[in-house]
XYZ file of C-alpha atoms in Angstrom:
419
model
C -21.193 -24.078 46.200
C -23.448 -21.132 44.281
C -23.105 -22.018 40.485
C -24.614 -18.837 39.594
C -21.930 -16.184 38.969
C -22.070 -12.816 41.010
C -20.808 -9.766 39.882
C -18.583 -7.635 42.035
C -17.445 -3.420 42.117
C -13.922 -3.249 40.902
C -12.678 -2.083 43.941
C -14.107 -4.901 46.024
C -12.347 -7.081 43.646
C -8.556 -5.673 43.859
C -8.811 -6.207 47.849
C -10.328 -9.953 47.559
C -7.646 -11.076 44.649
C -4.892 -9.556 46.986
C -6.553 -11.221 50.113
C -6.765 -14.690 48.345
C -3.535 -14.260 46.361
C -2.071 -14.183 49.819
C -3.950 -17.129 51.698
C -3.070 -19.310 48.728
C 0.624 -18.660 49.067
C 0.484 -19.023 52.469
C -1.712 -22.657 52.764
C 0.731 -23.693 49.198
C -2.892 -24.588 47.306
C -3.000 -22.583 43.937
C -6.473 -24.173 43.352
C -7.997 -21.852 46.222
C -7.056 -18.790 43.854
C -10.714 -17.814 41.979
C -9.030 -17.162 38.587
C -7.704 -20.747 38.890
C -11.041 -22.222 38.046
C -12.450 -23.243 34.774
C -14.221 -20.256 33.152
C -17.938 -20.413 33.672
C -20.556 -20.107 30.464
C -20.933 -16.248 30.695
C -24.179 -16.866 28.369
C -26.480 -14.923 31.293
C -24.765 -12.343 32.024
C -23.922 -10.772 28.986
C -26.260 -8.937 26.415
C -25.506 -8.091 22.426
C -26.901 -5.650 20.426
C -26.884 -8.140 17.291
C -28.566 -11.044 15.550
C -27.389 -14.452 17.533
C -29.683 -16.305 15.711
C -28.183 -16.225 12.548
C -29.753 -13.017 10.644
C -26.831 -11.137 9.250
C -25.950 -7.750 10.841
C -26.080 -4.477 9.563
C -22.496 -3.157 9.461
C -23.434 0.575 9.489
C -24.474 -0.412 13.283
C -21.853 -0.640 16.101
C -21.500 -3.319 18.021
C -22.337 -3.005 21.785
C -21.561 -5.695 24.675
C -23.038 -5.403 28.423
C -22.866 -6.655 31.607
C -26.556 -7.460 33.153
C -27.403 -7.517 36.437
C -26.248 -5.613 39.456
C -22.545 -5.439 39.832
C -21.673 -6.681 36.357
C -18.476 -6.807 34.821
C -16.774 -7.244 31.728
C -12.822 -7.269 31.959
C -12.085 -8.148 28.474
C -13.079 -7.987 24.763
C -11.438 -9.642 21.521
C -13.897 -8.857 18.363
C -11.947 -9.976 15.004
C -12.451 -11.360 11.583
C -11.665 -14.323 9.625
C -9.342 -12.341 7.620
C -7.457 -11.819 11.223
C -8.708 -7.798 11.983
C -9.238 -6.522 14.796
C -12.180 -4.459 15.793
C -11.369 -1.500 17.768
C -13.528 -0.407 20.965
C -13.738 1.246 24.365
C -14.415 -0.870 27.505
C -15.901 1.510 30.327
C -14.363 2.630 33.329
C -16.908 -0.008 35.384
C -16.731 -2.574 32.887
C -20.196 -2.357 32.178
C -20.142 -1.615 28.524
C -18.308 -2.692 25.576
C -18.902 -0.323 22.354
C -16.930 -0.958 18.893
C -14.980 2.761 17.769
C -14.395 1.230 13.974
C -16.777 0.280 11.763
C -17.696 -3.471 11.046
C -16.329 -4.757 7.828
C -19.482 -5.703 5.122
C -19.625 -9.364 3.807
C -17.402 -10.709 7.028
C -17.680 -13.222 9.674
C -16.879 -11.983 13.257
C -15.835 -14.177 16.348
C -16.544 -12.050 19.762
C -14.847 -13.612 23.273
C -15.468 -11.394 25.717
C -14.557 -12.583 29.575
C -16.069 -11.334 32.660
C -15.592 -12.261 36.757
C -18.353 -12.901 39.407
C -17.641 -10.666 43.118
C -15.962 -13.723 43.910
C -13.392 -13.362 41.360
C -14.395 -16.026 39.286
C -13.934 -15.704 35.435
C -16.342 -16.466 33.179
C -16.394 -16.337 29.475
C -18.978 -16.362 26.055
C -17.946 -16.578 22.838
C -19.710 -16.190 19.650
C -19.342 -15.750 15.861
C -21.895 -13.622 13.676
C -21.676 -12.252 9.857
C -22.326 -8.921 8.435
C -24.570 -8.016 5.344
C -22.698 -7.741 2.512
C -22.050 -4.384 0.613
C -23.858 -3.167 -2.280
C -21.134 -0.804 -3.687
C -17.180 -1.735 -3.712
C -13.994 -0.466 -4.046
C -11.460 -2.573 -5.928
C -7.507 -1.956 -6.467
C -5.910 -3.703 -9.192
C -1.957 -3.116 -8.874
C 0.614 -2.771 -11.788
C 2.679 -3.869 -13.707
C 1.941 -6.900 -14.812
C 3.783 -10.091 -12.897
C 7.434 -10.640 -13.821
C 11.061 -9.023 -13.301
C 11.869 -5.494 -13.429
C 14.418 -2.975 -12.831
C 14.968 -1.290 -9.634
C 13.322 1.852 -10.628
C 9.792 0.471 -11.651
C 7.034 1.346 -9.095
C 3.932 -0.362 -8.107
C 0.834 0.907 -8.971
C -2.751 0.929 -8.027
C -6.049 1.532 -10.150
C -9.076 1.975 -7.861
C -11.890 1.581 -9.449
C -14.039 4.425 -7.888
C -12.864 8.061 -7.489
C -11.924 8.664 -3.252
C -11.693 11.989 -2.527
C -12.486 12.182 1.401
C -9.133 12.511 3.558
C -10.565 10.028 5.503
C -11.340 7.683 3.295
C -8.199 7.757 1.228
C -6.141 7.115 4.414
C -8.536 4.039 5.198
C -8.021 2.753 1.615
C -3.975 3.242 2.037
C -3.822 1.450 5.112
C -5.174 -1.507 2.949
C -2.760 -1.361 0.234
C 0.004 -2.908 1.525
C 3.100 -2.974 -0.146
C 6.335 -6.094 1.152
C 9.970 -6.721 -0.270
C 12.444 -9.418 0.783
C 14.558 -7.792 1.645
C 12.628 -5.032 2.936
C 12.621 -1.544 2.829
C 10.960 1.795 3.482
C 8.592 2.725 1.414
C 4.640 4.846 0.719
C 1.913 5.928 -1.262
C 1.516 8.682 -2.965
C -2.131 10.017 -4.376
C -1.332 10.596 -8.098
C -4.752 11.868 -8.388
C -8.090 10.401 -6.839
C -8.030 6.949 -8.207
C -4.646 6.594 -9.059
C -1.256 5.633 -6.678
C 2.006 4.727 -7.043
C 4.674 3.184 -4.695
C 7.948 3.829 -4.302
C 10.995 2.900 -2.234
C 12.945 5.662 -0.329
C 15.984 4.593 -2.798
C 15.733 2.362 -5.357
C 14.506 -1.352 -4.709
C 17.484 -3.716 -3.957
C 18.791 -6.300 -6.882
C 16.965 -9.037 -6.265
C 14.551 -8.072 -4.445
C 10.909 -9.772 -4.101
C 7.892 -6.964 -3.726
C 4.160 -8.438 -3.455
C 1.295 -5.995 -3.486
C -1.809 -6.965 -1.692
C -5.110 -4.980 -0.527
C -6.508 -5.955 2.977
C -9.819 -3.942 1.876
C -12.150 -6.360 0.586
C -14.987 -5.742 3.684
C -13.655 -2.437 5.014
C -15.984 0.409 5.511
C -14.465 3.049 2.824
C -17.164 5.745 3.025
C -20.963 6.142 3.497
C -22.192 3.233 1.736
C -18.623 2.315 -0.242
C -17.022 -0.432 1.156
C -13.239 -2.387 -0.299
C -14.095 -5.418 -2.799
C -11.532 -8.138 -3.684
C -8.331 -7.694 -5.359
C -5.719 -9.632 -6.898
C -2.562 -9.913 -5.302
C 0.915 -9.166 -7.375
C 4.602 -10.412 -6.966
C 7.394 -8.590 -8.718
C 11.293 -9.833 -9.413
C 13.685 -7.453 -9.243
C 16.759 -7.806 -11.222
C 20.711 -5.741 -11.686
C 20.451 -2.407 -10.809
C 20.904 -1.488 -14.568
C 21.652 2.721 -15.118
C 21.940 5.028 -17.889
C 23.520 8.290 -17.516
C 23.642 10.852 -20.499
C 25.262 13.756 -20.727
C 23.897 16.076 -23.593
C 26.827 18.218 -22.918
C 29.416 15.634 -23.382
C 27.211 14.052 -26.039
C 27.715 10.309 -24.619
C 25.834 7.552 -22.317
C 27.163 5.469 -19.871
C 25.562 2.251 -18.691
C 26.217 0.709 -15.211
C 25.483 -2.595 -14.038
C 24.778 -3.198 -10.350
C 27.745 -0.040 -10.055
C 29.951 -1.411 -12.625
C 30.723 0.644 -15.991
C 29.931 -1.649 -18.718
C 29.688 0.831 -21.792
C 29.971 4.426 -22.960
C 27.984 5.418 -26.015
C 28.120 8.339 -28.485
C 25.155 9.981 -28.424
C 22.769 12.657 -29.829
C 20.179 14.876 -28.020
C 17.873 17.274 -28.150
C 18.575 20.364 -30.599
C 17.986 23.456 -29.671
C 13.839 24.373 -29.054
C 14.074 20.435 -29.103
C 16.084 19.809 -25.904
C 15.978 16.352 -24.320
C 13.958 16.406 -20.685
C 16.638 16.586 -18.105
C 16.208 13.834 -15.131
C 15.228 10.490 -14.094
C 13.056 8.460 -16.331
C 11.990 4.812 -16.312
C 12.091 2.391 -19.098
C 8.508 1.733 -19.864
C 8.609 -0.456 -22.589
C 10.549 -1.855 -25.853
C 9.668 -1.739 -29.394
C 12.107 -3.402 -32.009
C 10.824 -1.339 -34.758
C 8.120 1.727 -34.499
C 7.043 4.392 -37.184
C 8.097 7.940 -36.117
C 5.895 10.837 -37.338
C 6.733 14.455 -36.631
C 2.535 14.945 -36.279
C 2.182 12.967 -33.198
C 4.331 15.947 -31.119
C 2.873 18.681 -33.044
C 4.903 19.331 -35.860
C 2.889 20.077 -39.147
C 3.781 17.802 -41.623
C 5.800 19.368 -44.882
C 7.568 21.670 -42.547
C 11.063 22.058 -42.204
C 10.880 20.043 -38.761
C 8.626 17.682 -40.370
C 9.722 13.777 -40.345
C 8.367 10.517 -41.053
C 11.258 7.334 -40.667
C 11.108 3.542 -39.956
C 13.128 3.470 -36.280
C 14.479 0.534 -35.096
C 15.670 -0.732 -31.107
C 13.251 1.904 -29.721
C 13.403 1.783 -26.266
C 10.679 4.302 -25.042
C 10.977 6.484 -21.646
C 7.819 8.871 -21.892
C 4.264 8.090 -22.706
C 4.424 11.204 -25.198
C 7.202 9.945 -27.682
C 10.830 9.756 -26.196
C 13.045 7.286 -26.517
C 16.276 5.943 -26.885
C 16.627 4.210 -30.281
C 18.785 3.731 -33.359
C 19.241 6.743 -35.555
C 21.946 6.011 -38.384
C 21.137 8.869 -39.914
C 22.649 11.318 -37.648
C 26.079 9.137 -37.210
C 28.238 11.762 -37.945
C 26.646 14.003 -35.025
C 27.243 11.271 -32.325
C 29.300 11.729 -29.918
C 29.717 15.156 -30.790
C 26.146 17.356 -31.666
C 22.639 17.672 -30.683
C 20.312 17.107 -33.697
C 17.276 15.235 -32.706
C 13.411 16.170 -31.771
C 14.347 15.182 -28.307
C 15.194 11.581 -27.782
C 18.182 9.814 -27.461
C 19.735 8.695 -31.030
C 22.480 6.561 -31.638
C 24.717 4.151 -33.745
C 22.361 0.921 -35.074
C 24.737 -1.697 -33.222
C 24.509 0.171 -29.938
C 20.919 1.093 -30.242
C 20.326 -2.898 -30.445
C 22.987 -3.453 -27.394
C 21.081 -1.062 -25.134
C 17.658 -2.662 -26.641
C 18.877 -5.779 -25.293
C 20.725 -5.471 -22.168
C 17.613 -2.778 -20.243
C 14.288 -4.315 -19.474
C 11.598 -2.070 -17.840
C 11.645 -0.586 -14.420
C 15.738 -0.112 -15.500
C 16.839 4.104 -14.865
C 17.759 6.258 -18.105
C 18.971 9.594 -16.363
C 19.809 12.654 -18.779
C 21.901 15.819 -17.518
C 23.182 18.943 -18.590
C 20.398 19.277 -21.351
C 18.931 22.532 -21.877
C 15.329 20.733 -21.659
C 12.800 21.111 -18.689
C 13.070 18.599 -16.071
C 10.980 15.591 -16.169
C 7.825 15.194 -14.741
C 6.862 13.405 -12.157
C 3.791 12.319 -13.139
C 1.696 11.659 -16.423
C 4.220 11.067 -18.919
C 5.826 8.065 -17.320
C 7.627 7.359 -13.927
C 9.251 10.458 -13.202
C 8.799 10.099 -9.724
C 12.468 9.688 -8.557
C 12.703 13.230 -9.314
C 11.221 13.817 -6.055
C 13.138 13.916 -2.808
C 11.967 11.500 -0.289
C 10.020 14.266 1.773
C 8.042 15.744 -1.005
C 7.135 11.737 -1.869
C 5.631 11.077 1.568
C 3.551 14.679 1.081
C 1.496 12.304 -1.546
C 0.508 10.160 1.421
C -2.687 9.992 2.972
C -1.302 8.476 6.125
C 2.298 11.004 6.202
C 1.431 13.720 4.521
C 1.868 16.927 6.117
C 1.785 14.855 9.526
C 3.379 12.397 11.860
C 3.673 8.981 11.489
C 0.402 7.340 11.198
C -1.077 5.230 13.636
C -3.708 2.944 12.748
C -6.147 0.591 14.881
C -4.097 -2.349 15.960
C -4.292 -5.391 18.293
C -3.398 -3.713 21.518
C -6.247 -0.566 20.924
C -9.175 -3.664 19.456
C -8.675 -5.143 23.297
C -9.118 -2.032 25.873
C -9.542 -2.997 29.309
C -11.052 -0.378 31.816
C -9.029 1.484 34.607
C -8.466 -0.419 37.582
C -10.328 1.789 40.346
């Protein structure tokens, strides 16, 4: 018997597996079929265009498999990382020439099996691990808020630590970002500005829901010479679907738990050239006691706007000074006026009540206020404000375009077309 593999044409192989196929059948001895036979050491008949003895590879370079000698074949190639990622490539028509189409990951450690078959229709197989250089420059997401419970409003966000501008490269970083709930639901991205996303549900995350944030981007060619770091990992609790509707009209709040009405407040809003932001906000944080000055929103102090008071159960829902907090001295105009600078005022007790039944994350709607709407961006989580197709527009991967489609399992391992 030759021990020395042969190559064969692809056509010359369909006719001689058919042909054998069909005398092993016939005699009832599966162990005349070639492809029954232990895999030869493909070691001879296979070339790389990297290091195999040990040097580290440049990951700027593709990676390139062939077949040597006449009538060489290669009719399979798996290329993936410890961290379980597949490297894309084309195999060629004659199954001469393997060639990666995605760049190697920096700082990684590859394992390559790549199988082949003699004219005979033996297989034969080589397998071999190698490691990249590692980067020089890296891009690193750290994802808020901080660990713990919130309300089914809160998003997840993500700091990058460099500016990414390229289309390309921001869909290659939000590929990486990966975002889970149990149970799970739909969800994206959305570019807040170049170093700066925030993720969302389509409707609000479920009561008790898990959601972990992760990055798959440490090693992952970003752009040019910018490749993902490490990041820390984050697990959020989700608690009662807690909501808070006011009307400025009607001058009261109502409070919902998980659907359920469990209190209506008297209120004050907004006055006039004061008027309370209409729309969705998000609790952002609590303060039991905070020092209100009518200079931090632009109000010249000794005017006849002017203010300076001690407020107490200050629950805030912008980043530029609203909130929902006691204000006992307006009682006589809750429930039935609009006299504040724009937040939410109300009675001591019930300021303290709300302070203590909301956490952040939690929903404090406001309607039928003759303010602007809220923002979605830059003063706080206004971001349910958006419908669910102007959300995926902020997408790198949806926006403006069909589903995306990223390199996968079944496009790393491309076989060429039978002849």
């Amino acid at each position: 018997m030759n021990h020395t593999p042969r190559f064969r044409t692809a056509v010359g192989g369909i006719l001689l597996v058919v042909t054998l196929g069909t005398v092993a059948t016939a005699c009832g001895d599966p162990d005349a079929h070639p492809l029954s036979a232990q895999p030869y050491d493909a070691a001879r008949q296979i070339a790389f265009n990297t290091e195999t003895d040990g040097r580290k590879v440049d990951p700027d370079k593709p990676l390139e498999i062939t077949a040597k000698g006449e009538g060489g074949r290669i009719t399979d190639v798996t290329v993936m990382d410890d961290a379980g990622r597949f490297l894309a490539g084309e195999l060629s028509a004659d199954g001469v020439r393997w060639r990666s189409t995605a760049p190697l990951a920096a700082g990684a450690r590859y394992t390559v099996r790549v199988s082949t078959e003699d004219e005979d229709g033996a297989p034969g197989v080589r397998v071999l691990t190698f490691e990249t250089k590692p980067a020089e420059r890296f891009l690193a997401a750290e994802f808020g808020p901080e660990a713990g419970t919130y309300g089914v409003g809160q998003p997840v966000t993500a700091k990058l630590s460099l500016a990414v501008k390229d289309e390309d490269a921001r869909r290659t970083v939000e590929r990486a970002l990966k975002v889970t709930s149990r149970p799970a639901v739909e969800g994206s991205w959305y570019w807040v500005d170049d170093k700066t996303l925030h993720y969302r549900p389509r409707e609000y995350w479920p009561s008790g829901a898990t959601v972990t944030a992760s990055s798959n981007l440490k090693g992952v060619k970003v752009t040019g010479q910018l490749y993902g770091g490490p990041s820390k990992p984050l697990e959020l609790s989700i608690g009662d679907r807690i909501e808070a509707v006011t009307d400025a009209a009607a001058h009261t709040m109502v409070v919902k738990r998980n659907g359920e009405v469990i209190n209506t407040i008297p209120v004050t809003t907004g006055k006039p050239g004061f008027d309370t932001r209409n729309g969705i906000k998000v609790v952002l944080g609590k303060e039991s006691y905070v020092r209100m000055r009518s200079t931090s929103i632009g109000i010249a102090a000794g005017s006849s706007e002017s203010y300076d008071l001690p407020v107490y159960w200050a629950t805030r829902v912008t980043w530029s000074g609203e909130y929902v907090h006691a204000a006992p001295w307006s009682v006589g105009s809750h429930g039935a006026a609009n006299v504040s600078h724009g937040c939410t005022g109300m009675s001591m007790a019930n300021a303290k009540w709300f302070f203590e039944t909301v956490r952040q994350g939690d929903l404090v709607s406001v309607v039928n206020s003759y303010g602007d709407m809220m923002t979605p961006f830059g003063n706080g989580f206004g971001e349910w404000n958006l419908s669910w197709e102007k959300w995926r527009e902020g997408s790198a991967l949806t926006g403006g375009t069909a589903e995306d489609t990223g390199p996968s399992a079944a496009t790393a391992r491309l076989r060429p077309v039978a002849l």
